Amino acid sequence: AIVGVGLIGGSIGLAVKEKGLAKEVIGICRRESSRRRALKFKAVDVATLSLKDGLKGADLVIIATPVGKIVDIAGEVIREARNKMILTDVGSAKEKIVKSIENMRPGYVKFVGSHPMAGSEKRGVKFADRKLMSGAVCILTKTKKTNRKAFNTVKRFWTKLGARCKVLSPDKHDYYISFVS
C-alpha cells in the first residue's frame, strides 16, 4: 500500500507493478481527485480514500507524503493495523520521524525509515516515472530498535526498484543531508 500517490508514490507504484513485486498495489489518497488520477495514470491497481480499507492485507506500507505529515499518518497506520506489516517512508528528514514512530510502540507494525534520493522539479502522479528509483541512492536508517528482518526486507525492496542502498543512523542522515540540501 502506498499512502500518497504523487510523484514519488506514483513512481514507486509504477515500478512495483512493472517488476511484479506485489500481487496488488493499493493507493491510499486524501482527495477524490487524487484517487482518480492515481488510477488514470495506472500508478496503482486500486485506490481508496480509506486508510483502513487500504491497509487490509498489506504487508508493506510506504508513506510517500510531505515530510510534515509522515508521523501523523504513521500513527494512523499503527492504530489501524490488524495484521503484521512493515512500514517505511520516503521522507528527507529522519531523526524526528524515526524517533517519533519508534516511540509509538507499533505492535503489528515494524518500521524502517527510508529516504530515496530521487525526484523532480515536477509534482503529481502524472509525472510519475517507473524508472525514477533506478540508480538513485536510498538511505535506510537503522537504530537499536530496528527489526533486522524488516530492515532486510525494505533493503531488498529498494534494491529491486533499482536503488543503491546506504545505511545511516537517523541523526547522521540528517547531518549529511543538511550539507546537500
PDB file of C-alpha atoms in Angstrom:
ATOM      1  CA  ALA A   1       0.000   0.000   0.000  1.00  0.00           C
ATOM      2  CA  ILE A   2       1.228   3.489  -0.831  1.00  0.00           C
ATOM      3  CA  VAL A   3      -0.062   6.417   1.200  1.00  0.00           C
ATOM      4  CA  GLY A   4       0.299   9.464  -1.033  1.00  0.00           C
ATOM      5  CA  VAL A   5       0.295   8.682  -4.741  1.00  0.00           C
ATOM      6  CA  GLY A   6       2.079  11.726  -6.135  1.00  0.00           C
ATOM      7  CA  LEU A   7       5.375  11.875  -7.997  1.00  0.00           C
ATOM      8  CA  ILE A   8       7.324   9.617  -5.603  1.00  0.00           C
ATOM      9  CA  GLY A   9       4.477   7.346  -4.518  1.00  0.00           C
ATOM     10  CA  GLY A  10       3.266   7.024  -8.105  1.00  0.00           C
ATOM     11  CA  SER A  11       6.769   6.238  -9.350  1.00  0.00           C
ATOM     12  CA  ILE A  12       7.105   3.528  -6.719  1.00  0.00           C
ATOM     13  CA  GLY A  13       3.723   2.091  -7.695  1.00  0.00           C
ATOM     14  CA  LEU A  14       4.610   2.008 -11.393  1.00  0.00           C
ATOM     15  CA  ALA A  15       7.943   0.316 -10.686  1.00  0.00           C
ATOM     16  CA  VAL A  16       6.421  -2.254  -8.322  1.00  0.00           C
ATOM     17  CA  LYS A  17       3.792  -3.133 -10.932  1.00  0.00           C
ATOM     18  CA  GLU A  18       6.297  -3.326 -13.784  1.00  0.00           C
ATOM     19  CA  LYS A  19       8.647  -5.579 -11.814  1.00  0.00           C
ATOM     20  CA  GLY A  20       5.846  -7.752 -10.414  1.00  0.00           C
ATOM     21  CA  LEU A  21       6.901  -7.147  -6.798  1.00  0.00           C
ATOM     22  CA  ALA A  22       3.359  -7.255  -5.407  1.00  0.00           C
ATOM     23  CA  LYS A  23       0.123  -9.074  -6.136  1.00  0.00           C
ATOM     24  CA  GLU A  24      -1.686  -5.753  -5.894  1.00  0.00           C
ATOM     25  CA  VAL A  25      -0.651  -2.134  -5.359  1.00  0.00           C
ATOM     26  CA  ILE A  26      -3.115  -0.136  -3.286  1.00  0.00           C
ATOM     27  CA  GLY A  27      -3.058   3.649  -3.347  1.00  0.00           C
ATOM     28  CA  ILE A  28      -4.366   5.481  -0.305  1.00  0.00           C
ATOM     29  CA  CYS A  29      -5.316   9.029  -1.209  1.00  0.00           C
ATOM     30  CA  ARG A  30      -6.619  12.034   0.680  1.00  0.00           C
ATOM     31  CA  ARG A  31      -8.835  13.518  -2.037  1.00  0.00           C
ATOM     32  CA  GLU A  32     -11.150  12.014  -4.651  1.00  0.00           C
ATOM     33  CA  SER A  33      -9.312  13.894  -7.413  1.00  0.00           C
ATOM     34  CA  SER A  34      -6.016  12.292  -6.294  1.00  0.00           C
ATOM     35  CA  ARG A  35      -7.656   8.860  -6.215  1.00  0.00           C
ATOM     36  CA  ARG A  36      -8.929   9.288  -9.782  1.00  0.00           C
ATOM     37  CA  ARG A  37      -5.522  10.487 -11.051  1.00  0.00           C
ATOM     38  CA  ALA A  38      -3.699   7.575  -9.387  1.00  0.00           C
ATOM     39  CA  LEU A  39      -5.951   5.188 -11.324  1.00  0.00           C
ATOM     40  CA  LYS A  40      -5.880   7.207 -14.555  1.00  0.00           C
ATOM     41  CA  PHE A  41      -2.082   7.116 -14.684  1.00  0.00           C
ATOM     42  CA  LYS A  42      -2.069   3.429 -13.649  1.00  0.00           C
ATOM     43  CA  ALA A  43       0.263   4.051 -10.699  1.00  0.00           C
ATOM     44  CA  VAL A  44      -1.817   1.666  -8.558  1.00  0.00           C
ATOM     45  CA  ASP A  45      -4.205  -1.221  -9.127  1.00  0.00           C
ATOM     46  CA  VAL A  46      -6.777   0.012  -6.608  1.00  0.00           C
ATOM     47  CA  ALA A  47      -7.151   3.417  -4.986  1.00  0.00           C
ATOM     48  CA  THR A  48      -9.133   4.322  -1.903  1.00  0.00           C
ATOM     49  CA  LEU A  49      -9.758   7.272   0.376  1.00  0.00           C
ATOM     50  CA  SER A  50      -9.997   4.934   3.378  1.00  0.00           C
ATOM     51  CA  LEU A  51      -6.773   4.191   5.222  1.00  0.00           C
ATOM     52  CA  LYS A  52      -8.453   1.269   6.976  1.00  0.00           C
ATOM     53  CA  ASP A  53      -9.573  -0.299   3.690  1.00  0.00           C
ATOM     54  CA  GLY A  54      -6.228   0.362   2.018  1.00  0.00           C
ATOM     55  CA  LEU A  55      -4.297  -1.395   4.765  1.00  0.00           C
ATOM     56  CA  LYS A  56      -6.301  -4.635   4.631  1.00  0.00           C
ATOM     57  CA  GLY A  57      -3.891  -7.385   3.709  1.00  0.00           C
ATOM     58  CA  ALA A  58      -0.965  -5.031   3.075  1.00  0.00           C
ATOM     59  CA  ASP A  59       2.394  -6.437   4.100  1.00  0.00           C
ATOM     60  CA  LEU A  60       4.402  -3.340   3.138  1.00  0.00           C
ATOM     61  CA  VAL A  61       3.125   0.215   3.587  1.00  0.00           C
ATOM     62  CA  ILE A  62       5.032   3.171   2.144  1.00  0.00           C
ATOM     63  CA  ILE A  63       4.227   6.681   3.335  1.00  0.00           C
ATOM     64  CA  ALA A  64       5.016   8.996   0.424  1.00  0.00           C
ATOM     65  CA  THR A  65       3.506  12.218   1.710  1.00  0.00           C
ATOM     66  CA  PRO A  66       5.093  15.556   2.589  1.00  0.00           C
ATOM     67  CA  VAL A  67       7.550  15.196   5.500  1.00  0.00           C
ATOM     68  CA  GLY A  68       5.375  17.147   7.923  1.00  0.00           C
ATOM     69  CA  LYS A  69       2.565  14.594   7.654  1.00  0.00           C
ATOM     70  CA  ILE A  70       4.568  11.361   7.940  1.00  0.00           C
ATOM     71  CA  VAL A  71       4.489  10.972  11.739  1.00  0.00           C
ATOM     72  CA  ASP A  72       0.732  11.608  11.986  1.00  0.00           C
ATOM     73  CA  ILE A  73      -0.023   9.199   9.157  1.00  0.00           C
ATOM     74  CA  ALA A  74       2.276   6.569  10.699  1.00  0.00           C
ATOM     75  CA  GLY A  75       0.281   6.907  13.918  1.00  0.00           C
ATOM     76  CA  GLU A  76      -2.933   6.291  11.997  1.00  0.00           C
ATOM     77  CA  VAL A  77      -1.399   3.268  10.234  1.00  0.00           C
ATOM     78  CA  ILE A  78      -0.266   1.828  13.567  1.00  0.00           C
ATOM     79  CA  ARG A  79      -3.735   2.339  15.099  1.00  0.00           C
ATOM     80  CA  GLU A  80      -5.492   0.759  12.104  1.00  0.00           C
ATOM     81  CA  ALA A  81      -3.109  -2.177  11.538  1.00  0.00           C
ATOM     82  CA  ARG A  82      -4.841  -5.518  12.041  1.00  0.00           C
ATOM     83  CA  ASN A  83      -2.110  -7.714  10.600  1.00  0.00           C
ATOM     84  CA  LYS A  84       1.685  -7.774  10.646  1.00  0.00           C
ATOM     85  CA  MET A  85       3.188  -5.293   8.229  1.00  0.00           C
ATOM     86  CA  ILE A  86       6.329  -3.353   7.524  1.00  0.00           C
ATOM     87  CA  LEU A  87       6.085   0.423   7.388  1.00  0.00           C
ATOM     88  CA  THR A  88       8.553   2.721   5.664  1.00  0.00           C
ATOM     89  CA  ASP A  89       8.541   6.296   4.438  1.00  0.00           C
ATOM     90  CA  VAL A  90      10.288   8.421   1.831  1.00  0.00           C
ATOM     91  CA  GLY A  91      10.904  11.494   3.990  1.00  0.00           C
ATOM     92  CA  SER A  92      14.005  13.629   3.606  1.00  0.00           C
ATOM     93  CA  ALA A  93      14.370  14.268   7.357  1.00  0.00           C
ATOM     94  CA  LYS A  94      14.834  11.189   9.500  1.00  0.00           C
ATOM     95  CA  GLU A  95      15.698  11.829  13.146  1.00  0.00           C
ATOM     96  CA  LYS A  96      12.326  13.222  14.297  1.00  0.00           C
ATOM     97  CA  ILE A  97      10.345  10.806  12.126  1.00  0.00           C
ATOM     98  CA  VAL A  98      12.211   7.690  13.230  1.00  0.00           C
ATOM     99  CA  LYS A  99      12.224   8.570  16.948  1.00  0.00           C
ATOM    100  CA  SER A 100       8.545   9.512  16.919  1.00  0.00           C
ATOM    101  CA  ILE A 101       7.398   6.361  15.130  1.00  0.00           C
ATOM    102  CA  GLU A 102       9.617   4.029  17.160  1.00  0.00           C
ATOM    103  CA  ASN A 103       8.203   5.534  20.360  1.00  0.00           C
ATOM    104  CA  MET A 104       4.617   4.775  19.282  1.00  0.00           C
ATOM    105  CA  ARG A 105       5.027   1.108  20.253  1.00  0.00           C
ATOM    106  CA  PRO A 106       3.861  -0.085  16.892  1.00  0.00           C
ATOM    107  CA  GLY A 107       2.673  -3.615  17.815  1.00  0.00           C
ATOM    108  CA  TYR A 108       1.901  -5.329  14.498  1.00  0.00           C
ATOM    109  CA  VAL A 109       3.979  -2.777  12.593  1.00  0.00           C
ATOM    110  CA  LYS A 110       7.756  -2.896  12.075  1.00  0.00           C
ATOM    111  CA  PHE A 111       9.154   0.475  10.959  1.00  0.00           C
ATOM    112  CA  VAL A 112      12.245   1.188   8.847  1.00  0.00           C
ATOM    113  CA  GLY A 113      12.999   4.763   7.801  1.00  0.00           C
ATOM    114  CA  SER A 114      13.895   5.268   4.138  1.00  0.00           C
ATOM    115  CA  HIS A 115      14.934   8.231   2.033  1.00  0.00           C
ATOM    116  CA  PRO A 116      15.164   7.576  -1.698  1.00  0.00           C
ATOM    117  CA  MET A 117      17.195  10.444  -3.114  1.00  0.00           C
ATOM    118  CA  ALA A 118      15.107  10.769  -6.254  1.00  0.00           C
ATOM    119  CA  GLY A 119      12.602  13.249  -7.523  1.00  0.00           C
ATOM    120  CA  SER A 120      11.917  16.016  -9.971  1.00  0.00           C
ATOM    121  CA  GLU A 121      11.001  19.664 -10.054  1.00  0.00           C
ATOM    122  CA  LYS A 122       7.555  18.476 -11.190  1.00  0.00           C
ATOM    123  CA  ARG A 123       4.778  17.367  -8.858  1.00  0.00           C
ATOM    124  CA  GLY A 124       1.969  14.878  -9.040  1.00  0.00           C
ATOM    125  CA  VAL A 125       1.297  11.371 -10.232  1.00  0.00           C
ATOM    126  CA  LYS A 126       1.024  12.474 -13.869  1.00  0.00           C
ATOM    127  CA  PHE A 127       4.821  12.951 -13.798  1.00  0.00           C
ATOM    128  CA  ALA A 128       5.476   9.591 -12.098  1.00  0.00           C
ATOM    129  CA  ASP A 129       8.267   7.588 -13.717  1.00  0.00           C
ATOM    130  CA  ARG A 130       8.697   3.840 -13.272  1.00  0.00           C
ATOM    131  CA  LYS A 131      12.483   4.314 -13.556  1.00  0.00           C
ATOM    132  CA  LEU A 132      12.785   7.147 -11.028  1.00  0.00           C
ATOM    133  CA  MET A 133      14.434   4.922  -8.395  1.00  0.00           C
ATOM    134  CA  SER A 134      16.760   3.225 -10.862  1.00  0.00           C
ATOM    135  CA  GLY A 135      20.310   4.183  -9.926  1.00  0.00           C
ATOM    136  CA  ALA A 136      19.170   6.501  -7.124  1.00  0.00           C
ATOM    137  CA  VAL A 137      20.727   6.305  -3.684  1.00  0.00           C
ATOM    138  CA  CYS A 138      18.260   5.245  -0.997  1.00  0.00           C
ATOM    139  CA  ILE A 139      19.349   5.873   2.559  1.00  0.00           C
ATOM    140  CA  LEU A 140      17.966   3.431   5.097  1.00  0.00           C
ATOM    141  CA  THR A 141      18.065   4.309   8.765  1.00  0.00           C
ATOM    142  CA  LYS A 142      18.997   1.861  11.455  1.00  0.00           C
ATOM    143  CA  THR A 143      18.667   2.179  15.234  1.00  0.00           C
ATOM    144  CA  LYS A 144      18.797  -0.206  18.187  1.00  0.00           C
ATOM    145  CA  LYS A 145      15.031  -0.633  17.792  1.00  0.00           C
ATOM    146  CA  THR A 146      15.123  -1.522  14.078  1.00  0.00           C
ATOM    147  CA  ASN A 147      13.846  -5.019  13.390  1.00  0.00           C
ATOM    148  CA  ARG A 148      16.536  -6.857  11.405  1.00  0.00           C
ATOM    149  CA  LYS A 149      14.121  -8.883   9.279  1.00  0.00           C
ATOM    150  CA  ALA A 150      12.055  -5.804   8.404  1.00  0.00           C
ATOM    151  CA  PHE A 151      15.236  -3.869   7.615  1.00  0.00           C
ATOM    152  CA  ASN A 152      16.417  -6.600   5.229  1.00  0.00           C
ATOM    153  CA  THR A 153      13.004  -6.719   3.550  1.00  0.00           C
ATOM    154  CA  VAL A 154      12.969  -2.942   2.993  1.00  0.00           C
ATOM    155  CA  LYS A 155      16.541  -3.027   1.686  1.00  0.00           C
ATOM    156  CA  ARG A 156      15.626  -5.805  -0.800  1.00  0.00           C
ATOM    157  CA  PHE A 157      12.553  -3.819  -1.866  1.00  0.00           C
ATOM    158  CA  TRP A 158      14.510  -0.665  -2.732  1.00  0.00           C
ATOM    159  CA  THR A 159      17.248  -2.713  -4.391  1.00  0.00           C
ATOM    160  CA  LYS A 160      14.680  -4.446  -6.607  1.00  0.00           C
ATOM    161  CA  LEU A 161      13.430  -0.995  -7.644  1.00  0.00           C
ATOM    162  CA  GLY A 162      16.991  -0.265  -8.794  1.00  0.00           C
ATOM    163  CA  ALA A 163      18.137   1.921  -5.899  1.00  0.00           C
ATOM    164  CA  ARG A 164      21.584   1.728  -4.323  1.00  0.00           C
ATOM    165  CA  CYS A 165      21.026   1.417  -0.577  1.00  0.00           C
ATOM    166  CA  LYS A 166      23.201   3.071   2.040  1.00  0.00           C
ATOM    167  CA  VAL A 167      22.731   2.740   5.798  1.00  0.00           C
ATOM    168  CA  LEU A 168      22.967   5.601   8.302  1.00  0.00           C
ATOM    169  CA  SER A 169      21.653   6.380  11.746  1.00  0.00           C
ATOM    170  CA  PRO A 170      18.825   8.947  11.609  1.00  0.00           C
ATOM    171  CA  ASP A 171      20.989  11.710  13.092  1.00  0.00           C
ATOM    172  CA  LYS A 172      23.889  11.033  10.701  1.00  0.00           C
ATOM    173  CA  HIS A 173      21.412  11.051   7.812  1.00  0.00           C
ATOM    174  CA  ASP A 174      20.133  14.488   8.777  1.00  0.00           C
ATOM    175  CA  TYR A 175      23.658  15.807   9.371  1.00  0.00           C
ATOM    176  CA  TYR A 176      24.909  14.729   5.940  1.00  0.00           C
ATOM    177  CA  ILE A 177      21.740  15.687   4.059  1.00  0.00           C
ATOM    178  CA  SER A 178      21.864  19.183   5.574  1.00  0.00           C
ATOM    179  CA  PHE A 179      25.046  19.770   3.561  1.00  0.00           C
ATOM    180  CA  VAL A 180      23.476  18.521   0.339  1.00  0.00           C
ATOM    181  CA  SER A 181      20.176  20.417   0.556  1.00  0.00           C
TER     182      SER A 181
END
